[in-house]
Amino acid sequence: MVVVSVAGELDMATAPQLQDQISDLLEKGRTRLVFDLAEVSFCDSTGLSVFVRAKNSTDDAGGTVRLAAPQRGVLRILEVSGLVEVLHTYPTVDQAVAAEEPALD
């Protein structure tokens, strides 16, 4: 499990940097990712799309994406968009890392 700490605003200006980091991790075979969002003060649709793309890529590779410790505003965006369940969001990094893998049907 790789914990990726994200900080500041995640928007059109900064999302490409995170996408590049995710691509590097995936190229190295790191497909179990936890994004620590405790220091993210804002996330727009561009940021959300980075997480969705990461989930799709890790799913294809048999991995997982989990989000951890989002601040209230970011959590609200995840809830309104319906992504809080899809992206497996946890209150803390420790809970995200320790969570059991979802059962495959």
mmCIF file of C-alpha atoms in Angstrom:
data_model
loop_
_atom_site.group_PDB
_atom_site.id
_atom_site.type_symbol
_atom_site.label_atom_id
_atom_site.label_comp_id
_atom_site.label_asym_id
_atom_site.label_seq_id
_atom_site.Cartn_x
_atom_site.Cartn_y
_atom_site.Cartn_z
ATOM 1 C CA MET A 1 0.000 0.000 0.000
ATOM 2 C CA VAL A 2 1.395 3.385 -1.011
ATOM 3 C CA VAL A 3 0.189 6.467 0.874
ATOM 4 C CA VAL A 4 0.211 9.566 -1.316
ATOM 5 C CA SER A 5 -0.046 12.801 0.671
ATOM 6 C CA VAL A 6 -1.874 15.566 -1.167
ATOM 7 C CA ALA A 7 -1.926 19.176 0.066
ATOM 8 C CA GLY A 8 -3.361 22.541 -0.891
ATOM 9 C CA GLU A 9 -5.872 23.052 -3.663
ATOM 10 C CA LEU A 10 -6.486 20.229 -6.112
ATOM 11 C CA ASP A 11 -7.761 21.925 -9.248
ATOM 12 C CA MET A 12 -7.074 22.454 -12.936
ATOM 13 C CA ALA A 13 -3.666 23.986 -12.161
ATOM 14 C CA THR A 14 -2.421 21.260 -9.796
ATOM 15 C CA ALA A 15 -4.243 18.068 -10.828
ATOM 16 C CA PRO A 16 -1.793 17.291 -13.687
ATOM 17 C CA GLN A 17 1.060 17.050 -11.163
ATOM 18 C CA LEU A 18 -0.868 14.497 -9.119
ATOM 19 C CA GLN A 19 -1.805 12.619 -12.294
ATOM 20 C CA ASP A 20 1.893 12.406 -13.231
ATOM 21 C CA GLN A 21 2.760 11.030 -9.797
ATOM 22 C CA ILE A 22 -0.002 8.423 -10.071
ATOM 23 C CA SER A 23 1.185 7.414 -13.542
ATOM 24 C CA ASP A 24 4.728 6.960 -12.208
ATOM 25 C CA LEU A 25 3.453 4.755 -9.373
ATOM 26 C CA LEU A 26 1.363 2.634 -11.738
ATOM 27 C CA GLU A 27 4.306 2.206 -14.121
ATOM 28 C CA LYS A 28 6.296 0.858 -11.148
ATOM 29 C CA GLY A 29 3.543 -1.672 -10.416
ATOM 30 C CA ARG A 30 2.242 0.147 -7.358
ATOM 31 C CA THR A 31 -1.502 -0.437 -7.682
ATOM 32 C CA ARG A 32 -2.681 -0.189 -4.060
ATOM 33 C CA LEU A 33 -2.983 3.531 -3.327
ATOM 34 C CA VAL A 34 -4.254 5.558 -0.385
ATOM 35 C CA PHE A 35 -4.587 9.294 -0.929
ATOM 36 C CA ASP A 36 -4.146 11.241 2.320
ATOM 37 C CA LEU A 37 -6.380 14.290 1.829
ATOM 38 C CA ALA A 38 -5.994 15.799 5.308
ATOM 39 C CA GLU A 39 -4.168 18.836 3.914
ATOM 40 C CA VAL A 40 -6.379 19.355 0.837
ATOM 41 C CA SER A 41 -8.341 22.574 1.292
ATOM 42 C CA PHE A 42 -10.215 22.463 -2.035
ATOM 43 C CA CYS A 43 -10.939 19.925 -4.769
ATOM 44 C CA ASP A 44 -12.780 20.651 -8.006
ATOM 45 C CA SER A 45 -14.042 18.334 -10.734
ATOM 46 C CA THR A 46 -10.556 18.140 -12.249
ATOM 47 C CA GLY A 47 -9.222 16.757 -8.984
ATOM 48 C CA LEU A 48 -12.103 14.313 -8.700
ATOM 49 C CA SER A 49 -11.412 13.072 -12.221
ATOM 50 C CA VAL A 50 -7.799 12.294 -11.246
ATOM 51 C CA PHE A 51 -9.066 10.010 -8.481
ATOM 52 C CA VAL A 52 -11.600 8.346 -10.798
ATOM 53 C CA ARG A 53 -8.903 7.704 -13.425
ATOM 54 C CA ALA A 54 -6.621 6.313 -10.724
ATOM 55 C CA LYS A 55 -9.402 3.990 -9.557
ATOM 56 C CA ASN A 56 -10.079 2.784 -13.094
ATOM 57 C CA SER A 57 -6.378 2.134 -13.705
ATOM 58 C CA THR A 58 -5.833 0.325 -10.427
ATOM 59 C CA ASP A 59 -9.019 -1.716 -10.884
ATOM 60 C CA ASP A 60 -7.720 -2.875 -14.268
ATOM 61 C CA ALA A 61 -4.460 -3.923 -12.585
ATOM 62 C CA GLY A 62 -6.157 -5.693 -9.657
ATOM 63 C CA GLY A 63 -5.372 -2.896 -7.205
ATOM 64 C CA THR A 64 -7.327 -0.399 -5.121
ATOM 65 C CA VAL A 65 -7.724 3.315 -4.504
ATOM 66 C CA ARG A 66 -8.789 4.671 -1.147
ATOM 67 C CA LEU A 67 -9.222 8.229 0.036
ATOM 68 C CA ALA A 68 -8.410 9.149 3.625
ATOM 69 C CA ALA A 69 -9.050 12.016 6.008
ATOM 70 C CA PRO A 70 -10.780 14.519 3.722
ATOM 71 C CA GLN A 71 -11.615 17.869 5.296
ATOM 72 C CA ARG A 72 -15.307 18.710 5.601
ATOM 73 C CA GLY A 73 -15.488 20.730 2.351
ATOM 74 C CA VAL A 74 -13.745 18.049 0.306
ATOM 75 C CA LEU A 75 -15.862 15.320 1.903
ATOM 76 C CA ARG A 76 -18.987 17.273 0.971
ATOM 77 C CA ILE A 77 -17.868 17.427 -2.679
ATOM 78 C CA LEU A 78 -17.281 13.663 -2.635
ATOM 79 C CA GLU A 79 -20.727 13.090 -1.120
ATOM 80 C CA VAL A 80 -22.577 15.379 -3.538
ATOM 81 C CA SER A 81 -20.805 13.815 -6.524
ATOM 82 C CA GLY A 82 -21.629 10.302 -5.312
ATOM 83 C CA LEU A 83 -17.954 9.371 -5.242
ATOM 84 C CA VAL A 84 -17.570 8.896 -1.496
ATOM 85 C CA GLU A 85 -18.573 5.211 -1.788
ATOM 86 C CA VAL A 86 -17.077 4.571 -5.226
ATOM 87 C CA LEU A 87 -13.693 5.825 -4.070
ATOM 88 C CA HIS A 88 -13.822 4.078 -0.674
ATOM 89 C CA THR A 89 -13.355 7.067 1.635
ATOM 90 C CA TYR A 90 -12.151 6.625 5.232
ATOM 91 C CA PRO A 91 -11.888 9.040 8.187
ATOM 92 C CA THR A 92 -8.168 8.359 8.741
ATOM 93 C CA VAL A 93 -5.148 7.101 6.814
ATOM 94 C CA ASP A 94 -4.727 4.237 9.298
ATOM 95 C CA GLN A 95 -8.307 3.069 8.674
ATOM 96 C CA ALA A 96 -7.824 3.279 4.904
ATOM 97 C CA VAL A 97 -4.601 1.266 5.052
ATOM 98 C CA ALA A 98 -6.067 -1.332 7.432
ATOM 99 C CA ALA A 99 -9.372 -1.794 5.584
ATOM 100 C CA GLU A 100 -10.103 -5.219 4.253
ATOM 101 C CA GLU A 101 -10.089 -5.666 0.516
ATOM 102 C CA PRO A 102 -13.624 -5.697 -0.877
ATOM 103 C CA ALA A 103 -14.829 -9.178 -1.681
ATOM 104 C CA LEU A 104 -14.877 -10.015 -5.369
ATOM 105 C CA ASP A 105 -18.178 -11.466 -6.574
#
